[in-house]
Each structure stands twice: as C-alpha cells, then as structure tokens.
Coordinates of C-alpha atoms in Angstrom, one line a residue:
X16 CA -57.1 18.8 -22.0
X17 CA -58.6 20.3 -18.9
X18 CA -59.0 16.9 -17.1
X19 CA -55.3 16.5 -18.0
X20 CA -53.7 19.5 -16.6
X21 CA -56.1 18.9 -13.1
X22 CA -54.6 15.7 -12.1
X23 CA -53.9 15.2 -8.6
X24 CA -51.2 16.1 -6.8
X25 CA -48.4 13.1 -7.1
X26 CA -48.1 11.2 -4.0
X27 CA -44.8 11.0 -1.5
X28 CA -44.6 8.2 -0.9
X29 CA -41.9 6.4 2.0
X30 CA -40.0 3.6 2.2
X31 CA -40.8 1.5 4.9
X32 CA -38.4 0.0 6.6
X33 CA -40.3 -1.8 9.4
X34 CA -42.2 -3.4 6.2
X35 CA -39.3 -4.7 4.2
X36 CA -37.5 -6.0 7.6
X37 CA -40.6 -7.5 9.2
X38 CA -39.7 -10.5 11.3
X39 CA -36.4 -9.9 10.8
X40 CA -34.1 -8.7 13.8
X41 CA -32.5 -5.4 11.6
X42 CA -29.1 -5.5 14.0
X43 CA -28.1 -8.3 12.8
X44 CA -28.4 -7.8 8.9
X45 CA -25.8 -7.7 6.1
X46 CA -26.2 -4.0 5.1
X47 CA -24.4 -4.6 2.3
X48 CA -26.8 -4.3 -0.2
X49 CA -28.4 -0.9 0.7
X50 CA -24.8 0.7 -0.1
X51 CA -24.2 1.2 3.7
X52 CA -20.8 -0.4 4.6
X53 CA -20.8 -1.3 7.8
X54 CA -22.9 -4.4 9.3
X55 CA -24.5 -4.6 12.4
X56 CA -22.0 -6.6 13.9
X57 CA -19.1 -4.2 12.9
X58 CA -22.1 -1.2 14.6
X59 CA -22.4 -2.9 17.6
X60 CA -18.8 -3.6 18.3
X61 CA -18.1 0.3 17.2
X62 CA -20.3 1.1 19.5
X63 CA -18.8 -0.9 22.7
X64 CA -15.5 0.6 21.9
X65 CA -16.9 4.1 22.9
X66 CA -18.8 2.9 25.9
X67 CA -22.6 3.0 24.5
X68 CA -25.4 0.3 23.9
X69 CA -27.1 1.8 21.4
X70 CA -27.0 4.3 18.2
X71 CA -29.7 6.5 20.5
X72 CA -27.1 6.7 23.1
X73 CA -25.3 9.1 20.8
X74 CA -27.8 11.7 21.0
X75 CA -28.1 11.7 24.7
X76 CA -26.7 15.2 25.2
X77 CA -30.1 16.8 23.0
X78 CA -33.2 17.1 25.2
X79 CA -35.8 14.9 25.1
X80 CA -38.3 17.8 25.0
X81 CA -36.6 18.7 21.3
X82 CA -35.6 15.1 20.3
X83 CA -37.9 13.8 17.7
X84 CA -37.4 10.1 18.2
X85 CA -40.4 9.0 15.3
X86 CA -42.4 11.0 13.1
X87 CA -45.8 10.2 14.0
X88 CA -47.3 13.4 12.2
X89 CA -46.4 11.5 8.9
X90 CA -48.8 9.5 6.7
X91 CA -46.4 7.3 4.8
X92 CA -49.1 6.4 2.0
X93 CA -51.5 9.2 1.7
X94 CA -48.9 12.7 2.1
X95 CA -48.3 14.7 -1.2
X96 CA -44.4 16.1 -1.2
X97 CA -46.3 19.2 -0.8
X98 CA -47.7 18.2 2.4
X99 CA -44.3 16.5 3.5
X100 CA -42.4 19.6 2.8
X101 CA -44.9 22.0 5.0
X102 CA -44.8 19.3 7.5
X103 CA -40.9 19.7 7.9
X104 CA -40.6 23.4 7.8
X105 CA -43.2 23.4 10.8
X106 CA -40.8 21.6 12.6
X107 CA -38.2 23.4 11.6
X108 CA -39.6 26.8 12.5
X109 CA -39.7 25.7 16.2
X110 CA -36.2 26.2 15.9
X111 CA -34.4 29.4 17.9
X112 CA -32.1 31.7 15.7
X113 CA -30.2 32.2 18.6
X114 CA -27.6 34.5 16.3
X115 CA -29.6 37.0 16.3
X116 CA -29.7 37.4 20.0
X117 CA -27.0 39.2 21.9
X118 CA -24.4 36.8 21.8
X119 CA -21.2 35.8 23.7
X120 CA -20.4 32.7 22.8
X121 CA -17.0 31.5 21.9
X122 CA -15.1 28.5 23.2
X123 CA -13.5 27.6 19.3
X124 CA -16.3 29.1 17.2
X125 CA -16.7 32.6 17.0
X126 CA -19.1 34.9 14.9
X127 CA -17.3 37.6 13.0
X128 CA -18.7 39.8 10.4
X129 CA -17.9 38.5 6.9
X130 CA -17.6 40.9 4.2
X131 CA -20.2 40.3 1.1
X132 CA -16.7 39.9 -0.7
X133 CA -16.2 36.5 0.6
X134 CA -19.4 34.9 -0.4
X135 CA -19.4 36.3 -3.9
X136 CA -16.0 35.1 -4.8
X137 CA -16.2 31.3 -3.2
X138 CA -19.4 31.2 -5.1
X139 CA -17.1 31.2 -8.5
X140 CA -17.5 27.8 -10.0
X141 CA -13.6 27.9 -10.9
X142 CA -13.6 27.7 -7.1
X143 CA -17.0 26.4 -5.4
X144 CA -16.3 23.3 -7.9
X145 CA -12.8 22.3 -8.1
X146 CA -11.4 19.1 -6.8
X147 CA -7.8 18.0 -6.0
X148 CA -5.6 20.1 -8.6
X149 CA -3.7 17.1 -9.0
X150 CA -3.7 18.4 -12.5
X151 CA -1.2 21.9 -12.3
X152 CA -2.1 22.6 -16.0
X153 CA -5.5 23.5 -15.0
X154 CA -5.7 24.2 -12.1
X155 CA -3.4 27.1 -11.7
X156 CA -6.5 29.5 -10.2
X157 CA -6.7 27.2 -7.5
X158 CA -3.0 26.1 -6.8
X159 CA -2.3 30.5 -6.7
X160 CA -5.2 31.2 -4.1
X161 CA -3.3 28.1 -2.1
X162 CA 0.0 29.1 -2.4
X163 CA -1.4 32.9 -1.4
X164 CA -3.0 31.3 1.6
X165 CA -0.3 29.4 2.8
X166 CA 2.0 32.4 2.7
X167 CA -0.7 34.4 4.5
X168 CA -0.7 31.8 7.4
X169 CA 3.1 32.1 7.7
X170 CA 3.0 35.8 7.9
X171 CA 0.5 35.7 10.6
X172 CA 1.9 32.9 12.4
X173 CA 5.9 34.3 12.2
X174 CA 6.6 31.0 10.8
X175 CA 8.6 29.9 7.6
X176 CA 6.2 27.2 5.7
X177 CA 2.8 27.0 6.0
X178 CA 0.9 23.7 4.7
X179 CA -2.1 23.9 2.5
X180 CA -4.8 23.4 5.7
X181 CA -6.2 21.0 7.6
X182 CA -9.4 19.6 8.5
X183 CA -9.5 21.9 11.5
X184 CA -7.8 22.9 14.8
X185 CA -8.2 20.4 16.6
X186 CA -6.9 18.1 13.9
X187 CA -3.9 20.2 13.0
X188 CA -2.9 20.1 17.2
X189 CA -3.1 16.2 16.8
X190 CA -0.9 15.9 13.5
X191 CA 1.6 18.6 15.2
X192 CA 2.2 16.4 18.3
X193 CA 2.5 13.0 15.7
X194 CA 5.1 15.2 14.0
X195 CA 7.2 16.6 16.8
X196 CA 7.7 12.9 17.5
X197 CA 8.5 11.8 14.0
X198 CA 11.0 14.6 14.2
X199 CA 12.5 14.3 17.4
X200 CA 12.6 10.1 17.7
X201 CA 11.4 10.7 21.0
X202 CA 8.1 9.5 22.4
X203 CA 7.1 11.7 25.5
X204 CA 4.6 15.0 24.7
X205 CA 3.5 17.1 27.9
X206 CA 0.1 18.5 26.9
X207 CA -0.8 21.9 28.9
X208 CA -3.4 22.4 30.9
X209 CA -4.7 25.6 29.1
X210 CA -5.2 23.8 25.9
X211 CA -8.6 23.6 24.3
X212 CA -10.6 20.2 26.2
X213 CA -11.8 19.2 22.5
X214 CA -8.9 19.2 21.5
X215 CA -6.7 17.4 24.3
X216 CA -9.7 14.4 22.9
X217 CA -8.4 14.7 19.7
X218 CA -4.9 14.9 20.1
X219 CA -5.6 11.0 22.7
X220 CA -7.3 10.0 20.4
X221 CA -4.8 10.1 17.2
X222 CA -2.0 9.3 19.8
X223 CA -3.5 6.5 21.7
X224 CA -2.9 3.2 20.0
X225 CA 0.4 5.0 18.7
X226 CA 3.4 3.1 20.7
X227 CA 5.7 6.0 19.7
X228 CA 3.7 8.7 21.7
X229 CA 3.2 9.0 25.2
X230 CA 1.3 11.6 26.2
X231 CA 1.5 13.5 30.1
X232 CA -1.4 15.7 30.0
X233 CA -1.2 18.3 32.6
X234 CA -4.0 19.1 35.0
X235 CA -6.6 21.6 33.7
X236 CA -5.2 25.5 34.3
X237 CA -8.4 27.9 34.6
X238 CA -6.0 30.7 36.4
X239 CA -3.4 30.5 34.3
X240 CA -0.5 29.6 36.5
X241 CA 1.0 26.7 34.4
X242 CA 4.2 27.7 32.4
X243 CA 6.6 27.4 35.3
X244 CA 5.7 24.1 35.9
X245 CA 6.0 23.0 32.3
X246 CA 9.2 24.3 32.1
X247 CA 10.4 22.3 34.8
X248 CA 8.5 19.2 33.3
X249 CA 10.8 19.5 30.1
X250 CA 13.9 17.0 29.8
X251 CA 15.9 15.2 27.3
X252 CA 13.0 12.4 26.3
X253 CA 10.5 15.0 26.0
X254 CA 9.6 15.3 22.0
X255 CA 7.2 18.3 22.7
X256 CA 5.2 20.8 24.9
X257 CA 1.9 21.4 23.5
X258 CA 0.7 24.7 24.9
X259 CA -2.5 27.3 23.7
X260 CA -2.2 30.8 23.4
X261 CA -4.4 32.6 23.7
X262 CA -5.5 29.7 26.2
X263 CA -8.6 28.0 26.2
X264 CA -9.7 30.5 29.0
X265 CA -8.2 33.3 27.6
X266 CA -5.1 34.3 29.0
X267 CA -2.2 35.6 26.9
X268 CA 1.4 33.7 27.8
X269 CA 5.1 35.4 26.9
X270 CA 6.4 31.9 25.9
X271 CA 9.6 32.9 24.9
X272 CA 11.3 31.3 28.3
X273 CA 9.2 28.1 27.5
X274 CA 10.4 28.0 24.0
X275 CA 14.4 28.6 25.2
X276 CA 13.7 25.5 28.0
X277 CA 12.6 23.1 25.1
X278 CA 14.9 23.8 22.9
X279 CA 18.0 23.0 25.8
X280 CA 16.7 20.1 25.8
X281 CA 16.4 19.6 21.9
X282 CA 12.3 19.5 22.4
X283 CA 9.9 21.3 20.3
X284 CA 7.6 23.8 21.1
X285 CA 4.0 23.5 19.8
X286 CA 1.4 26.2 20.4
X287 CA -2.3 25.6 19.5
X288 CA -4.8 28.2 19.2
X289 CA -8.8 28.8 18.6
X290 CA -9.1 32.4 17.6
X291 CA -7.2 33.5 14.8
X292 CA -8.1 36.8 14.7
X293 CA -6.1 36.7 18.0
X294 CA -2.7 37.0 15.5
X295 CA -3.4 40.4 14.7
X296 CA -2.4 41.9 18.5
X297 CA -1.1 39.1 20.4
X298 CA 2.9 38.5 19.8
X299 CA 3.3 35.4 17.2
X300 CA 4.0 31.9 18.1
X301 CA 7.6 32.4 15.7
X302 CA 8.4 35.7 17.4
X303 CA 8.7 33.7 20.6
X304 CA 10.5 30.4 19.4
X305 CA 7.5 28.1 18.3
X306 CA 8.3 25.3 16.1
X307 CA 5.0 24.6 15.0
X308 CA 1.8 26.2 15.0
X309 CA -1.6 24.9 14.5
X310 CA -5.0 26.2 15.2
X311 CA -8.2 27.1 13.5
X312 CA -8.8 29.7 10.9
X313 CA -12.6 29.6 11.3
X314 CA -13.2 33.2 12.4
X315 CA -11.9 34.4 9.3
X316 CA -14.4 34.2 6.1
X317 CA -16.3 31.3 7.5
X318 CA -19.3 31.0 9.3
X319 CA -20.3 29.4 12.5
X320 CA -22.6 26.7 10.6
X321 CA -23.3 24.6 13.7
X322 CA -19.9 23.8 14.4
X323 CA -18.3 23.2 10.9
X324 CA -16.5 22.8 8.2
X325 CA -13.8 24.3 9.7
X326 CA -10.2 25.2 8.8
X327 CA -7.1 24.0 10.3
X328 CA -3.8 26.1 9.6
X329 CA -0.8 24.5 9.9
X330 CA 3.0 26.1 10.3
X331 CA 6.4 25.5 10.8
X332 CA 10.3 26.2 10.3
X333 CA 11.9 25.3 7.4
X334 CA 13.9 22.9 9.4
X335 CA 11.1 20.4 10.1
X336 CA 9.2 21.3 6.4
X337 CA 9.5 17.8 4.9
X338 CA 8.7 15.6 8.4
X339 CA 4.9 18.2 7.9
X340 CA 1.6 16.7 7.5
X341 CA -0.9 17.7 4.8
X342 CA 0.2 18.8 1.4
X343 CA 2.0 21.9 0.5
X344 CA 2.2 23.9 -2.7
X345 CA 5.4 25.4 -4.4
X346 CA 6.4 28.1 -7.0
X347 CA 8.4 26.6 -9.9
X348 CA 8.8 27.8 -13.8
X349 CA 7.3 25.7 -16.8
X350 CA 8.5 24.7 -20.1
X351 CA 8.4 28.6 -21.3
X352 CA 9.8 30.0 -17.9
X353 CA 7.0 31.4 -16.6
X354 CA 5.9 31.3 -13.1
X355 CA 3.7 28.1 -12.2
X356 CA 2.5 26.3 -9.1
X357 CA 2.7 22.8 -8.3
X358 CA 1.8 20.3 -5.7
X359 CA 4.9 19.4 -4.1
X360 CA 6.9 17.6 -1.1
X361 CA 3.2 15.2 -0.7
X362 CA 5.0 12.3 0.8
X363 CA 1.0 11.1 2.2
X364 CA -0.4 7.3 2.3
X365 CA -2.0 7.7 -1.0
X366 CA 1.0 8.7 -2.5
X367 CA 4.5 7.1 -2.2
X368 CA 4.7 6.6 1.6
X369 CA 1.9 4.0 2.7
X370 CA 2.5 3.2 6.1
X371 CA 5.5 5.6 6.9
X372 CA 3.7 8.2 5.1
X373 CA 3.5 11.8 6.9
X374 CA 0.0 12.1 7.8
X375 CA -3.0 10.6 6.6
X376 CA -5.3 13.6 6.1
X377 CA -5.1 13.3 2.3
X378 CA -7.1 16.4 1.5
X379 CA -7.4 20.2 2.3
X380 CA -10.4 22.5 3.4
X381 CA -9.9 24.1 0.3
X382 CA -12.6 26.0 -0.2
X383 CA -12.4 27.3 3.3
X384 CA -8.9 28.3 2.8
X385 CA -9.8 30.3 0.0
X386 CA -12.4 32.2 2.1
X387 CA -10.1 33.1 4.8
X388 CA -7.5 34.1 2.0
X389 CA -10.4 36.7 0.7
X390 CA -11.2 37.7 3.9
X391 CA -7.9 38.5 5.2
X392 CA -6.3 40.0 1.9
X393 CA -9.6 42.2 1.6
X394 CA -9.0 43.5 5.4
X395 CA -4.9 43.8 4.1
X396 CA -2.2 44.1 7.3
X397 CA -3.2 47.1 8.5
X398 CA -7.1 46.5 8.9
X399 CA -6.5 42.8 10.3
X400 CA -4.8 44.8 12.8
X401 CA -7.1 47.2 13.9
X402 CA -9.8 45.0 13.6
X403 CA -7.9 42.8 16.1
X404 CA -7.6 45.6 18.6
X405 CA -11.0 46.3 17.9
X406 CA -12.4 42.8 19.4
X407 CA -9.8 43.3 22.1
X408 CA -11.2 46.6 23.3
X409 CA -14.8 45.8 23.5
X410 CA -13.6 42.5 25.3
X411 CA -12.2 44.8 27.6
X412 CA -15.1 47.1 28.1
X413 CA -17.4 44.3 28.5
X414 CA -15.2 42.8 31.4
X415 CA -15.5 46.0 33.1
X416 CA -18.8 46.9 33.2
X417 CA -19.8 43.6 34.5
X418 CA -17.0 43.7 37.4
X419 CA -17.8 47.2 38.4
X420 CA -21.2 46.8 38.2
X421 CA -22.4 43.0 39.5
X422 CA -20.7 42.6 43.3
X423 CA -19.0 38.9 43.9
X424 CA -17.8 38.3 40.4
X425 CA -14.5 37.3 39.8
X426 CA -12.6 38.0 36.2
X427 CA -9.8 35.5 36.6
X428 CA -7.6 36.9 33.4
X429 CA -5.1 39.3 33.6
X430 CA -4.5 39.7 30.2
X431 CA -6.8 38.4 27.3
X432 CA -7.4 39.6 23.8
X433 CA -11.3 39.2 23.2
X434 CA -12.3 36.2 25.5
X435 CA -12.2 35.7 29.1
X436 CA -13.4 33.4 32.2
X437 CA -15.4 34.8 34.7
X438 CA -15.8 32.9 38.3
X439 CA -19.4 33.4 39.6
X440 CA -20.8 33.5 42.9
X441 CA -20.5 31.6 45.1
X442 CA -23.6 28.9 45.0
X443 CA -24.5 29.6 41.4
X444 CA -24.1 27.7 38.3
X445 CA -23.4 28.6 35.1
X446 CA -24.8 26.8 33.4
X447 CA -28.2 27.6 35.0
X448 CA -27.1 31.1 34.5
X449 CA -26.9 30.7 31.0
X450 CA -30.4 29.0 30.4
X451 CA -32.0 32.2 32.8
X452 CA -30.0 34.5 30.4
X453 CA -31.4 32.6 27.1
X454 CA -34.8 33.4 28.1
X455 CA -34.0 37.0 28.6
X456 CA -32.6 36.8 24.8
X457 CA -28.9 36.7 25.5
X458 CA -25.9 34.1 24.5
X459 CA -24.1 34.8 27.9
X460 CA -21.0 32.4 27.0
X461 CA -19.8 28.9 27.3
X462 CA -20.6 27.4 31.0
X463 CA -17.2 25.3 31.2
X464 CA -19.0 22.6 33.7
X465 CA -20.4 21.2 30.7
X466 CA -16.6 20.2 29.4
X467 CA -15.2 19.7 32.6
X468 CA -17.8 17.6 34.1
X469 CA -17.7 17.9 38.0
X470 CA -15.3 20.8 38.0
X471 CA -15.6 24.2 36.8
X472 CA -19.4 24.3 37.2
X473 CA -19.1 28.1 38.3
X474 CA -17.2 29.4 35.4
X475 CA -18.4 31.1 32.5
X476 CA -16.4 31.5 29.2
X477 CA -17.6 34.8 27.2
X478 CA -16.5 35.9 23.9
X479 CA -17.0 39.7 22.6
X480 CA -16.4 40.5 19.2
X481 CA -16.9 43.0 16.8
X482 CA -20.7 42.0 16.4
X483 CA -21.8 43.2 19.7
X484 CA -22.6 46.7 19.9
X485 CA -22.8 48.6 23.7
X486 CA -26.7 48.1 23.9
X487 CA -25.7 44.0 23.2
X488 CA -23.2 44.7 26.2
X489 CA -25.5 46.6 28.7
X490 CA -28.2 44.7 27.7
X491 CA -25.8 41.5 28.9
X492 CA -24.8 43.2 32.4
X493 CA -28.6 44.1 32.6
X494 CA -29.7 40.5 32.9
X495 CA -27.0 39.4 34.6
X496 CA -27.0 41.1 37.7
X497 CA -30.7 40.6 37.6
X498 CA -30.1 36.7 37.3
X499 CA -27.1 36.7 40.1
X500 CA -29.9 38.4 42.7

C-alpha cells in the first residue's frame, strides 16, 4: 500500500512540434487538421496585407529585453507539472504591478475604484453564465438588467434610445459613422482632429473598402482650435462630423453651434468619447444637438485588464432608432398582461437582413454592461455626479501644482474635466520622461509621440482620478521637476 501511495510525481510532458513537423517546411502546411482554420498560405497573405513578413513582426513594439522568444529553461521530457507550473510563475513574477504605483495614465483606459458591489453581483451564475437571451421566457433577469442599462446610457448621454452595447468605443465610433451614412444616403464623413488616434484606425478601417463612405480626416488638433474650421467644412454631401468630447487631449467643446451647422445642411452630428465618467459634469452630447453618441463605458464597473474587454455604449434619437447597429431590448406585456422584455428591432446579418443588414456585431458585452449598470445605479444620480466633479477637481489641483511649481511647462487646456496635455520643455521627450518617472515608481501619463509617430514627441497626456491621493500628486511633481533639471 505504501509503495502505492509513493509513486512518482506524473510527468508533463510537451508536444513537440519541431518533432512532428521534422523536414517539413511548417508555413506551408494544411492546418486544417489541428482545428486551426487558417493555412499558411491564407497567414502569409494576411500578413502582407498589413505590411509585415512575419508572425514575430507583430510583437515588435515589446522589448527584446522582456520578449521571451523560446523557452529554453524547459525540459520537454523530464519536467513534472509541478516543476512547469513553478517555472512559469518565476517568469511571471518578473513582472511589474505597475497599478500599484502612483499612476496617471489614461488615454481610453482609466482606473477607477469599483465598489465590492460590482464583483459580487456579476459573479451570480444567472449572470456570469448566460448567453444570448434569444429565449425571453427565461431569460427575463438578463433582458431587465439590459433594458435598465440601455435606459441608463440614454439618461447620461441626453439621448432617446440607447442599444444594448457594443464591443467597445472604438467600435461603436466606427458603426456610428457606417450609420450616419445609411441614414443620410450621403457618402462624405469629416473626422475631427481631436478624436481618439485608435479610434480614427478603427473607424478607416471598417470604412475603407466601403464605396459608400468617404472619409476627410482632419489634421491632428493638440490645442484645441478645430470647431470653426469643421463648421466651415460642412455642406450638403456631408453625411457626418465625427467629433470627441472631452477630446482625446482633454479639452471640453460647446458643440451646440456645430450641431446647428450640420443640421442646415441635413448632416449628423456624431460625438465620440473615452471617459464616461466625464457625463456626470460635462454638458451631454443631446443637450447640445448630437445625433448619435458612442464611446466607451469602461471606467464604470470594469477594470483596466490590459486593455480589455471593454464596453461600447451606443445612443441615438428616436428618429434614426431602426437605421442603429447592435441589438436593442423593448418592454412589451405577455399572454397574462404583465410586463416582459424582448429582443426587438434586430434587423443584424444573422437574422433577416444578410447583406443589407444594420451592422454585423451580432453580440453585446453583456456582462460588462451589467457591471457598469451596478456600478452606476449603486453610485445613483446624485453620487455619479459628485464623483464626477470629484475627478475634475483633483485633475485640477494636479495641473496646478505642477505649472506653479516646474518653470517651462506648458498646460495647453483651457478647460478639461480629469485629463489634460501638458507641452514639455523645450529639448525633452516624453517619452524618456516617462521611463525616468517609472523608475522613480510613478505612471506619469501617456507620451503622445508614441501614437503620433514623428509629432508630438513633447507632449504628455495625464489622467487624475479619484485613486490618486495628494501624496500620489506631490510625489508626481516631486519627480518631475527633478527629471526636467
């Protein structure tokens, strides 16, 4: 009995490719068989069409000092899945938990407290585990927590209809400039220069091979001069103007006279935006004559998680509800009269529609919706508010201490709600600033040379939220002035 309960440990064993494959050139195999659909004909000519030779070419942008290209530490016959699982925690302790530093990034993702509320009710299996209530009968839960969401993002927004979420912000911007066109038969969209960079990608690259849009994008607006000329830019072929506010570098627009010069013109006016928190002080995109909004809801009941999943909210008039992407859910009464929800107006591909289908973005972020539903129904209207003007006002503080105290540094906002651009010295970099300020154990921003490559190289995009306390800030104008010496 001893003998039995000592056995060794059971061995890890991997697959080796190199083995399986030997003299056989791996790029040009039928993956077909290994469940992976794509061949390596169909990889390489993928691959051409972005500009790259090779798959590595893709993670060009990590360091070579962290890229782990083979894993050399790993002794594919003789390792016990204890072993392997130490080995890869080692690895992955060499990693830097950079949240817990001082931080000041923003640029699209932005950390937020979450309340323990949020966690604890996603984690419900009648909501963690559902799928596409295609079903109304039983999915009610689900379909109510939508239809609660969808009337929270029209409240917020100052819109009528609000769809059920999209994949994210930058996806939502793309299918509102593919619906301004369905809806105004006109082919010419004038992006704005203050719009998100990551975006302005997404939005060429859903519009692209599309022969009924045409986008003008206009040039890139750090100082936040650009409405006049868009409003001269608008005329009777223009479908849309597709604006951000707050912009990308964090100034706050009026775009009421904008809105009036597109609608002369019979033109729509869609305004984008990152921060959604932002909605709680800044004047909404309806109470200035939007006719769609779309942005991301990410820094409300979701976490930064390396970029995603994220949350794409999605609003518009009444007017232009059934030309709107995504799915939408509506109250009606069943057989006893009671009040019930339903999926409804879902004229998508894999519906009715096909080809002339709406959008194509057959899903929702559903469980993301939910959390941002929690999250902003537990902070209710009045504490979305104040926690709004709470980001705001630290934003503010922060900008001040470092212009009154650091000599040749420019803020280039007026007006911003809790993100702002600063312009640097002259000679400096920032994104060498930001790698000095790392070291120092601070997250000083978002150096915008790194999305506008060749320009902007001395601008520095910094977030403030409620997370940072005043030691985070002086601790932040501390090691900055000592880096700019």
């Amino acid at each position: 009995m001893l003998s039995t309960i000592c056995k060794p440990k059971t061995k890890f064993t991997f697959f080796n490719h190199s083995r399986f494959f030997s003299g056989i050139k791996t790029d040009d195999l039928d993956y077909s068989h290994r469940y992976l659909p794509q061949t390596g004909k169909s990889r390489r000519e993928m691959l051409k069409e972005i500009g790259l030779d090779n798959i590595k070419d893709l993670f060009s942008d990590i360091p070579k000092k962290v890229l782990i290209d083979k894993f050399d530490k790993f002794d594919h016959d003789k390792m016990t899945e204890e072993e392997v699982f130490n080995t890869v925690n080692n690895i992955l302790n060499k990693n830097l938990d950079i949240t817990n530093f001082p931080f000041f990034l923003g640029g699209g993702v932005y950390k937020h407290n979450i309340p323990s509320t949020v966690d604890y009710l996603t984690q419900r299996g009648e909501f963690l585990t559902a799928y596409t209530p295609y079903q109304p009968e039983v999915s009610q839960g689900t379909l109510t927590a939508i239809f609660e969401f969808q009337t929270q993002v029209a409240r917020i927004t100052g819109m009528q209809v609000s769809n059920a979420s999209m994949y994210d912000g930058s996806t939502a911007l793309g299918e509102a400039v593919l619906m301004a066109c369905r809806s105004t038969r006109r082919k010419k969209v004038i992006v704005g220069g203050g719009v998100h960079p990551q975006y302005i990608q997404v939005i060429d690259s859903v519009t692209k091979f599309s022969k009924k849009v045409e986008c003008e994008y206009m040039p890139v607006d750090p100082n936040g001069v650009e409405i006049e000329k868009l409003i001269q830019s608008v005329d009777k072929t223009t479908a849309c103007v597709v604006v951000q506010n707050p912009t990308f570098f964090g100034h706050i627009h009026d775009l009421e006279r904008l809105a009036a010069a597109c609608h002369k013109h019979k033109a729509l006016l869609v305004v984008g935006f990152t921060e959604a928190l932002s909605l709680g002080a800044v004047k909404s995109m309806g109470e200035m004559g939007a006719d769609i909004a779309a942005g991301d809801g990410q820094s409300l009941g979701i976490p930064m998680s390396f970029g995603g999943p994220h949350l794409g909210l999605f609003a518009t008039s009444k007017k232009l509800m059934r030309t709107m992407p995504g799915r939408l859910v509506g109250e009606t009464k069943d057989m006893d009269g009671k009040r019930a929800f339903v999926l409804t107006l879902g004229a998508r591909e894999q519906h009715i529609r096909r080809d002339k289908a709406t959008s194509n973005i057959c899903t929702s972020s559903g469980i993301c919706a939910i959390a941002f539903t929690i999250h902003l129904a537990s902070l209710g209207e009045t504490g979305f508010k104040e926690l709004a003007l709470l980001n705001h006002n630290k934003a503010c503080k922060l900008a001040e201490k470092i212009v009154n105290e650091i000599p040749n540094i420019k803020l280039i906002n007026d007006r911003f709600f809790n993100e702002f651009t600063l312009k640097l010295p002259y000679g400096y970099s920032s994104e060498q600033i930001t790698k000095k300020l790392l070291k120092e154990g601070v997250v000083a921003g978002l150096p915008l040379g790194k999305l506008y490559k060749g320009k902007l190289d001395d601008h520095l995009l910094v977030a403030c939220t409620e997370t940072n306390s005043e030691e985070d800030m002086d601790k932040y104008v501390s090691v900055l002035k000592k880096a700019l010496k």
